[in-house]
CSV table of C-alpha atoms in Angstrom, one decimal:
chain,number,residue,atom,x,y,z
A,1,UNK,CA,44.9,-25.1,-5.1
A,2,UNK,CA,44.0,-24.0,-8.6
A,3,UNK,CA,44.0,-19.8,-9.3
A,4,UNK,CA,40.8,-18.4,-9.2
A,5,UNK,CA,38.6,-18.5,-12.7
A,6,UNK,CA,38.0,-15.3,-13.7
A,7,UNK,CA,35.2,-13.9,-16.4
A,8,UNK,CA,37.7,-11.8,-17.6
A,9,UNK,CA,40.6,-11.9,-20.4
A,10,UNK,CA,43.5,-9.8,-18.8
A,11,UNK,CA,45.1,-7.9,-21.2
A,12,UNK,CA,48.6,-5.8,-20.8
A,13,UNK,CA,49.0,-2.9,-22.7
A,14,UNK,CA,51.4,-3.8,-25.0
A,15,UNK,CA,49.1,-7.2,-26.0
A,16,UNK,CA,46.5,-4.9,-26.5
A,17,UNK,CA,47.8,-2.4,-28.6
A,18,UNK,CA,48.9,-4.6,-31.0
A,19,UNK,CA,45.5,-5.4,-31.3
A,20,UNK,CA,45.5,-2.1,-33.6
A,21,UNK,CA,47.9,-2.9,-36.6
A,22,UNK,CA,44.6,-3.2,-39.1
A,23,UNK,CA,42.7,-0.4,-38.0
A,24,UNK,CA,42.6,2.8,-39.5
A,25,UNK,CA,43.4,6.1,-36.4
A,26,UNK,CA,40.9,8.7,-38.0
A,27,UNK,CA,41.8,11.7,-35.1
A,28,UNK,CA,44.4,14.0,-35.7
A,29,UNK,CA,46.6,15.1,-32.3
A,30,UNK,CA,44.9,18.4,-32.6
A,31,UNK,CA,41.4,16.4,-32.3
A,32,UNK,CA,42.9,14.7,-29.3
A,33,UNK,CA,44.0,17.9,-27.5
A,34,UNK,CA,39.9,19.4,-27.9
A,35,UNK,CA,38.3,16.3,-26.2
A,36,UNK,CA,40.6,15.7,-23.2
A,37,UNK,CA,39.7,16.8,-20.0
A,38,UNK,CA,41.5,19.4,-18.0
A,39,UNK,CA,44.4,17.6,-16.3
A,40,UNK,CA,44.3,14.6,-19.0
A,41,UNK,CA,47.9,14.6,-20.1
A,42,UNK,CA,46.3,11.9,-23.5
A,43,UNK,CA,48.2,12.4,-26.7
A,44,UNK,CA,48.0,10.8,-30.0
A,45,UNK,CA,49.8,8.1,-29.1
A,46,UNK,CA,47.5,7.3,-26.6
A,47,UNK,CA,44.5,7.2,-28.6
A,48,UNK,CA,46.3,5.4,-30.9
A,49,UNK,CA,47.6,2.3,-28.6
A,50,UNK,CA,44.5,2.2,-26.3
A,51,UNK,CA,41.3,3.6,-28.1
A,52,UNK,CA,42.2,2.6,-31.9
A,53,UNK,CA,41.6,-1.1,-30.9
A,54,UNK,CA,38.5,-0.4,-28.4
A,55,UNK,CA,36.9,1.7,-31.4
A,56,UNK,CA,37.6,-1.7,-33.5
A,57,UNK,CA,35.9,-4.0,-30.9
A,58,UNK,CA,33.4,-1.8,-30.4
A,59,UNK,CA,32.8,-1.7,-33.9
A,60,UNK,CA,32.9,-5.6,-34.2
A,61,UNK,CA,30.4,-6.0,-31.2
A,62,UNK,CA,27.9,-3.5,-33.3
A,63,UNK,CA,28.2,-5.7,-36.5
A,64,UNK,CA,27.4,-8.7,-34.9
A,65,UNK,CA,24.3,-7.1,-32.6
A,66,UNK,CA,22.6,-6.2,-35.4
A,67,UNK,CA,23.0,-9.1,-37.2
A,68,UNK,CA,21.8,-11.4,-34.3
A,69,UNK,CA,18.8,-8.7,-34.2
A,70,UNK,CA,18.3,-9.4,-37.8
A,71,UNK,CA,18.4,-12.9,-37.4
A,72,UNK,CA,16.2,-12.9,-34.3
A,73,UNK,CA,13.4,-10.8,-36.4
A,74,UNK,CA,13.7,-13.2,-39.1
A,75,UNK,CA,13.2,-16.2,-36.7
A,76,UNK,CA,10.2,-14.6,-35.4
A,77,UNK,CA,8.9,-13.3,-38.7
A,78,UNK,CA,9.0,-9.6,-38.1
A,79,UNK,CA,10.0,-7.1,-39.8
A,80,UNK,CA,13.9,-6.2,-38.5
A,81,UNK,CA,14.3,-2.3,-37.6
A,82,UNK,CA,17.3,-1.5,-36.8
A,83,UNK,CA,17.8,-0.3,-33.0
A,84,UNK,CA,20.7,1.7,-31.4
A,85,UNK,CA,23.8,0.1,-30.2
A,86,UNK,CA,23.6,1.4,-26.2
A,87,UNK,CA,27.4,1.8,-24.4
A,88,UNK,CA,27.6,3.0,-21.0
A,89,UNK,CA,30.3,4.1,-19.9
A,90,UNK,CA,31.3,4.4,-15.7
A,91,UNK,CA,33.5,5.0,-13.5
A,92,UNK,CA,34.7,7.6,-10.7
A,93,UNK,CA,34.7,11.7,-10.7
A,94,UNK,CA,38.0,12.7,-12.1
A,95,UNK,CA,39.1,9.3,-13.2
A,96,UNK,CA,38.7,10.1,-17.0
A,97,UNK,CA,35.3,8.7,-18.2
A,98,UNK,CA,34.3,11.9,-19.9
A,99,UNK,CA,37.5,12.1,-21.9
A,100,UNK,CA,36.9,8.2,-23.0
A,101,UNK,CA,33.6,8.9,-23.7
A,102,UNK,CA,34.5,12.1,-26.2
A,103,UNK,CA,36.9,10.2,-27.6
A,104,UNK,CA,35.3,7.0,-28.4
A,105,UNK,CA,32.1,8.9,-30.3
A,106,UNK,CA,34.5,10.8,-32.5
A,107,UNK,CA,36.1,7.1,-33.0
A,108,UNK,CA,33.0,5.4,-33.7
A,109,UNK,CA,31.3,8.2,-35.8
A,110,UNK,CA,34.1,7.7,-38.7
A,111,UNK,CA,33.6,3.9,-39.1
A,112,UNK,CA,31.4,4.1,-42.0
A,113,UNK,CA,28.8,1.8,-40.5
A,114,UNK,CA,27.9,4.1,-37.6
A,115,UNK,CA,27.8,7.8,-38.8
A,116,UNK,CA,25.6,8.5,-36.4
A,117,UNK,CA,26.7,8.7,-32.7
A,118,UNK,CA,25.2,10.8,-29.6
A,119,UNK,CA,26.5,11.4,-26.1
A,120,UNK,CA,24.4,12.2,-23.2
A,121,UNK,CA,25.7,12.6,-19.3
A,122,UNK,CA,24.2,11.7,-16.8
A,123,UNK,CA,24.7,14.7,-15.1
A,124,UNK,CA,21.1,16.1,-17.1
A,125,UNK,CA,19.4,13.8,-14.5
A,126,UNK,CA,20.4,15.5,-11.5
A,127,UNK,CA,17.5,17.0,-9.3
A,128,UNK,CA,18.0,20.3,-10.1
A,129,UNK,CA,19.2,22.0,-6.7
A,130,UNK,CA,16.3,23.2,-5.4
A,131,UNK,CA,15.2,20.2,-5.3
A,132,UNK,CA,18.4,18.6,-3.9
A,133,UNK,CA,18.3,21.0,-1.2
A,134,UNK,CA,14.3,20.6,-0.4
A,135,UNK,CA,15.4,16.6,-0.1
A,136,UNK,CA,18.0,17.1,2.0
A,137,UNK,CA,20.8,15.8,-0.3
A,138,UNK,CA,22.9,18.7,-1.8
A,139,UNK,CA,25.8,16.7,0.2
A,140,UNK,CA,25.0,13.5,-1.5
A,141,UNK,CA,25.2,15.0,-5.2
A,142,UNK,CA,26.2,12.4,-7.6
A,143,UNK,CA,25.4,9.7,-5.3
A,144,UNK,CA,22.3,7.3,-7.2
A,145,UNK,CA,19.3,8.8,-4.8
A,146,UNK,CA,20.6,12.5,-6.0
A,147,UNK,CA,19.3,11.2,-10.1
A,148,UNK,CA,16.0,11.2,-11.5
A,149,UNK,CA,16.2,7.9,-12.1
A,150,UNK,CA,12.8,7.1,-13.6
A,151,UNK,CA,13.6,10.3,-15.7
A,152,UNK,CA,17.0,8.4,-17.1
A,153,UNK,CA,15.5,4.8,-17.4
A,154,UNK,CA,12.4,6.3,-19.8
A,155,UNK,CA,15.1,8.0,-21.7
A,156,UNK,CA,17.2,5.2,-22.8
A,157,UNK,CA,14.3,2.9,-23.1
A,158,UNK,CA,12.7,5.2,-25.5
A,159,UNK,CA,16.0,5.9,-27.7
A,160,UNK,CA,16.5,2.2,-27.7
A,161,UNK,CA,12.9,1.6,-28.6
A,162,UNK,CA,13.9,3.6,-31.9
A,163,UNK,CA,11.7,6.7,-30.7
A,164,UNK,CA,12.0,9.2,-32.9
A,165,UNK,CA,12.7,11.8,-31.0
A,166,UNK,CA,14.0,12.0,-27.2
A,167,UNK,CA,14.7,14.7,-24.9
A,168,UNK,CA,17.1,14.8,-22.2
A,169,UNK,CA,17.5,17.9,-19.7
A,170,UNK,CA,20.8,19.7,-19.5
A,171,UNK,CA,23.3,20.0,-16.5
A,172,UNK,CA,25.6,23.3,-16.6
A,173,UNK,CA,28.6,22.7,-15.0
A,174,UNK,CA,29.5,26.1,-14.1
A,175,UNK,CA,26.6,27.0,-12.2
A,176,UNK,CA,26.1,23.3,-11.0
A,177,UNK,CA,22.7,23.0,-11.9
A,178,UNK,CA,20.4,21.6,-14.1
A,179,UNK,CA,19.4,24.6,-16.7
A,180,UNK,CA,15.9,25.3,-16.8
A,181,UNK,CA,14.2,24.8,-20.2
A,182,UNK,CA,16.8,23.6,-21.8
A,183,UNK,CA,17.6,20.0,-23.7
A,184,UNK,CA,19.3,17.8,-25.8
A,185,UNK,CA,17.5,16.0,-28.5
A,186,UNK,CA,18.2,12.7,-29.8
A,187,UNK,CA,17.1,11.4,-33.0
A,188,UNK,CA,17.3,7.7,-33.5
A,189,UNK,CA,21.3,7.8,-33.8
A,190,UNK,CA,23.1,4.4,-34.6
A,191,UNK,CA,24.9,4.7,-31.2
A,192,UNK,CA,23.8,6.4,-28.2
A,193,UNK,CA,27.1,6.2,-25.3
A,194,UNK,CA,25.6,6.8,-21.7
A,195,UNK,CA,28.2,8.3,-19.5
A,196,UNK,CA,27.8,8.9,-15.6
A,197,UNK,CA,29.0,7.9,-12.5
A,198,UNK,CA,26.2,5.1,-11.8
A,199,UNK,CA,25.4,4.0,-15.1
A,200,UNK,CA,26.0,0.3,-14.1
A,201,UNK,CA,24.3,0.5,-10.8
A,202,UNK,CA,22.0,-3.3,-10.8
A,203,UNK,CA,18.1,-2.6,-10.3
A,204,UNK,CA,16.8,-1.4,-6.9
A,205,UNK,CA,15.2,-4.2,-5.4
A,206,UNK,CA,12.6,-2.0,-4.2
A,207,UNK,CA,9.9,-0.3,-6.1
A,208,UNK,CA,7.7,-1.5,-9.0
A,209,UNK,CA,10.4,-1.4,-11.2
A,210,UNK,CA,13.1,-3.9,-11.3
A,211,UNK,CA,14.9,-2.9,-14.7
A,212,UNK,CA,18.1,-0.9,-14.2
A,213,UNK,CA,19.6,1.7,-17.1
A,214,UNK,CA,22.3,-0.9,-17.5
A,215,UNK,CA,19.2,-3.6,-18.6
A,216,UNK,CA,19.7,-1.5,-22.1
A,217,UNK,CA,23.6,-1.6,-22.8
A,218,UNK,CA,25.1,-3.7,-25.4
A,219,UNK,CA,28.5,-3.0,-24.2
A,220,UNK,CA,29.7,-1.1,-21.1
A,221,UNK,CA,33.5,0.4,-20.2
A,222,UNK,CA,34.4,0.9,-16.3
A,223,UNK,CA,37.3,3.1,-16.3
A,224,UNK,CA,39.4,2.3,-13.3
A,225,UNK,CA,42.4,3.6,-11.2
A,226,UNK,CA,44.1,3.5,-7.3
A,227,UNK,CA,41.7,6.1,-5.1
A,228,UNK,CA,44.8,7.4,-4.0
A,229,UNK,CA,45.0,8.8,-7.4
A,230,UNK,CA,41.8,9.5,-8.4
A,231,UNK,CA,41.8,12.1,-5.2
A,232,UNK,CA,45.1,13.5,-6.3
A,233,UNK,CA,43.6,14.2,-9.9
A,234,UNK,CA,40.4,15.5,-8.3
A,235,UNK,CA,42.4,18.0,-6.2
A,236,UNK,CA,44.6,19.3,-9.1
A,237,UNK,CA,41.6,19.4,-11.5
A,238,UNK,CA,39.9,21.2,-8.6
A,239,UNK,CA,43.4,24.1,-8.1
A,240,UNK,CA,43.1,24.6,-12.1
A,241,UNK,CA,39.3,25.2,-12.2
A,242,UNK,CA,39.9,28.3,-10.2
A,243,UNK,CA,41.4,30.3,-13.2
A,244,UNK,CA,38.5,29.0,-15.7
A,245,UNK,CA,35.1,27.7,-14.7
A,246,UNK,CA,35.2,28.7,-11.0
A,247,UNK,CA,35.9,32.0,-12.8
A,248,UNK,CA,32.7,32.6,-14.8
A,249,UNK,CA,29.7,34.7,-13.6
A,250,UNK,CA,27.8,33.2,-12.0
A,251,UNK,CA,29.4,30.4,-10.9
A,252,UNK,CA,28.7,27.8,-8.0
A,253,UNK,CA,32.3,27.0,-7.2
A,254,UNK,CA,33.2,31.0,-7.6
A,255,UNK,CA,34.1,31.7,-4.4
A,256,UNK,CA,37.2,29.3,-4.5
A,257,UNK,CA,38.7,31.4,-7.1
A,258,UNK,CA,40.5,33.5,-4.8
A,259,UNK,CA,41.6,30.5,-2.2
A,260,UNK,CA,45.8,29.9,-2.4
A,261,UNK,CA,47.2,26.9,-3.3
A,262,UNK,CA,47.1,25.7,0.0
A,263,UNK,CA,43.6,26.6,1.1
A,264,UNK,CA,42.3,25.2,-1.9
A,265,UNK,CA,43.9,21.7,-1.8
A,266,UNK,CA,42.6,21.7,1.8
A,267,UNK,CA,39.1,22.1,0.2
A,268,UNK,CA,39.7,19.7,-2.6
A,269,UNK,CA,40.7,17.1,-0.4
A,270,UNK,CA,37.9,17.7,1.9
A,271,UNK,CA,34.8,17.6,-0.9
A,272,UNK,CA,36.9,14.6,-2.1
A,273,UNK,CA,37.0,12.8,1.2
A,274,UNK,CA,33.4,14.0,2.6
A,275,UNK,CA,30.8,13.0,-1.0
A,276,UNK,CA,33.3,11.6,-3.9
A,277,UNK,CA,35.5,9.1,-2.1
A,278,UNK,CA,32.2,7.6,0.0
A,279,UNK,CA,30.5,7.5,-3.2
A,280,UNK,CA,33.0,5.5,-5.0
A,281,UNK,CA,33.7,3.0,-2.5
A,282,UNK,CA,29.7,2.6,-1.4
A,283,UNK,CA,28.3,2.8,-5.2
A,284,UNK,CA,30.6,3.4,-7.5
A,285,UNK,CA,33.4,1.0,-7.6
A,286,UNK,CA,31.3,-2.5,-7.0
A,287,UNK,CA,29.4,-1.8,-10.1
A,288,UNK,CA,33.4,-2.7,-11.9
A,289,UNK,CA,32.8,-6.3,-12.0
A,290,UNK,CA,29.4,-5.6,-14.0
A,291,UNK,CA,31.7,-3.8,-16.9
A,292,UNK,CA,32.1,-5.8,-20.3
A,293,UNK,CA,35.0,-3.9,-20.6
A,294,UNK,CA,37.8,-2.2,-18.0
A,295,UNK,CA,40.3,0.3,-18.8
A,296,UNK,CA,43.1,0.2,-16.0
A,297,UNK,CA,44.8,3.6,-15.4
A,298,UNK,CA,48.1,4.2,-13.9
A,299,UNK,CA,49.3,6.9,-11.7
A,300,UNK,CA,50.2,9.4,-15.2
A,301,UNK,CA,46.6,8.1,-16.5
A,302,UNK,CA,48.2,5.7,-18.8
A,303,UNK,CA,46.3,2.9,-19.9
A,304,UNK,CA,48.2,-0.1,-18.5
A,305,UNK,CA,45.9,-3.1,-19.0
A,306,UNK,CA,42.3,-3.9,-20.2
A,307,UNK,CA,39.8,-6.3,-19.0
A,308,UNK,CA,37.1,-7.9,-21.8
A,309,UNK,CA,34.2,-9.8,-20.3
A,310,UNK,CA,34.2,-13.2,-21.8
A,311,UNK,CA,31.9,-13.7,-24.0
């Protein structure tokens, strides 16, 4: 019997970084060390091996979008306006995406065909908490029923509709909850990069609707790793936000801060195992094969392969 045909070119991590001999690394290690995420142990080197060449695809798959839009317009006889390259970007809590995200719009921003990159989370299109609570699904935050999903579709269809100007709420971490009034405005950038849990979620197939937020990427990026070790960087994430953000006034998690180690790996482990590890393996995780692109993390968060779709 034959091995099984995959849509995927398999990539180890020394093929692909030597994918990066002709591209230019624009970040500095001090860059780097702002846009990691707590508990990301990323360097220069890193960047440079793993994210130098994605920023170089990336920029290739750009190019030749908007020249097939251009020659599309032409074919048709309108008049070609140039439309924002979409990326989402998925994967589990703790796994990285956030960090890849940061890093890839500082990447992107200094090619000098794409000045203009934005980022928005998902995270802004939480139901604020009241309203989680008054649905009855403050334990199912982050799971796709707990998003305003109409809320998030509208938003990327209008930014990749060229509107020129688009509004997205704001989520505040600290006090774990969507903050009332405020928003983030987008203004026709060349890029938009979606991040979020369930970006790549497929359409419901209930409802009037049957278009998914994934219907508007051009390219999207599952990052990926072992569950056992996604849990274990939850929980030490979760021991060193006792001493910052658990610490702030006002915050949600603030009555961890004074928990000991022990107590508050117990807790860690328990949110993990109770919402985070559920929601990866019921929504998160089968939306990998939908990815154009995956990273593959080892147990350190090394990148030790990459996956690219087929085209």
């Amino acid at each position: 019997m034959g091995s099984a045909v995959s849509p995927y070119v398999d990539l180890a991590r020394d093929d692909w970084a030597r994918l990066s001999a002709s591209t230019p690394l624009p970040l500095t290690a001090e860059d780097v060390r702002r846009l990691r995420g707590i508990g990301e142990p990323i360097d220069l080197n890193e960047v440079d091996v793993v994210y130098r060449p994605l920023s170089r695809l990336l920029d290739l798959y750009i190019g030749a979008t908007h020249g097939l839009h251009g020659a599309t317009a032409a074919f048709l006889g309108e008049t070609s306006e140039r439309t924002p390259f979409v990326i989402g970007i998925a994967g589990s809590v703790a796994v990285g995406k956030s960090t890849t995200a940061r890093l890839l719009r500082e990447l992107i921003a200094r090619w000098p065909a794409t000045p203009k990159v934005e980022l928005v989370t998902t995270d802004g299109f939480l139901f604020p908490n009241d309203e989680l609570t008054r649905r009855g699904l403050m334990g199912r935050k982050g799971f796709p029923e707990s998003y305003d999903r109409r809320a998030l579709l509208r938003f990327v269809a209008q930014v990749k509709a060229g509107v020129g100007e688009v509004r997205a709420p704001v989520y505040d971490h600290t006090t774990y909850d969507i903050v009332p009034g405020e928003q983030v405005v987008v203004r026709q950038p060349d890029v938009l990069i979606v991040e979020g849990l369930n970006v790549l979620q497929p359409a419901r197939t209930t409802g009037r609707s049957n278009v998914a937020v994934s219907d508007y990427f051009d390219f999207s990026i599952y990052v990926d790793a072992r569950t056992a070790d996604i849990r274990r960087w939850y929980v030490e994430r979760f021991l060193s936000l006792r001493s910052t953000a658990f610490a702030q006034p006002g915050a949600y998690f603030g009555r961890y801060v004074g928990l000991s180690d022990d107590e508050a790996t117990g807790v860690a482990g328990q949110i993990w195992d109770d919402i985070n590890a559920p929601n990866l393996v019921q929504n998160i995780s089968p939306t990998r094969a939908r990815a154009t692109l995956v990273l593959c993390k080892d147990a350190d968060h090394r990148i030790t392969g990459v996956r690219l779709r087929k085209l």
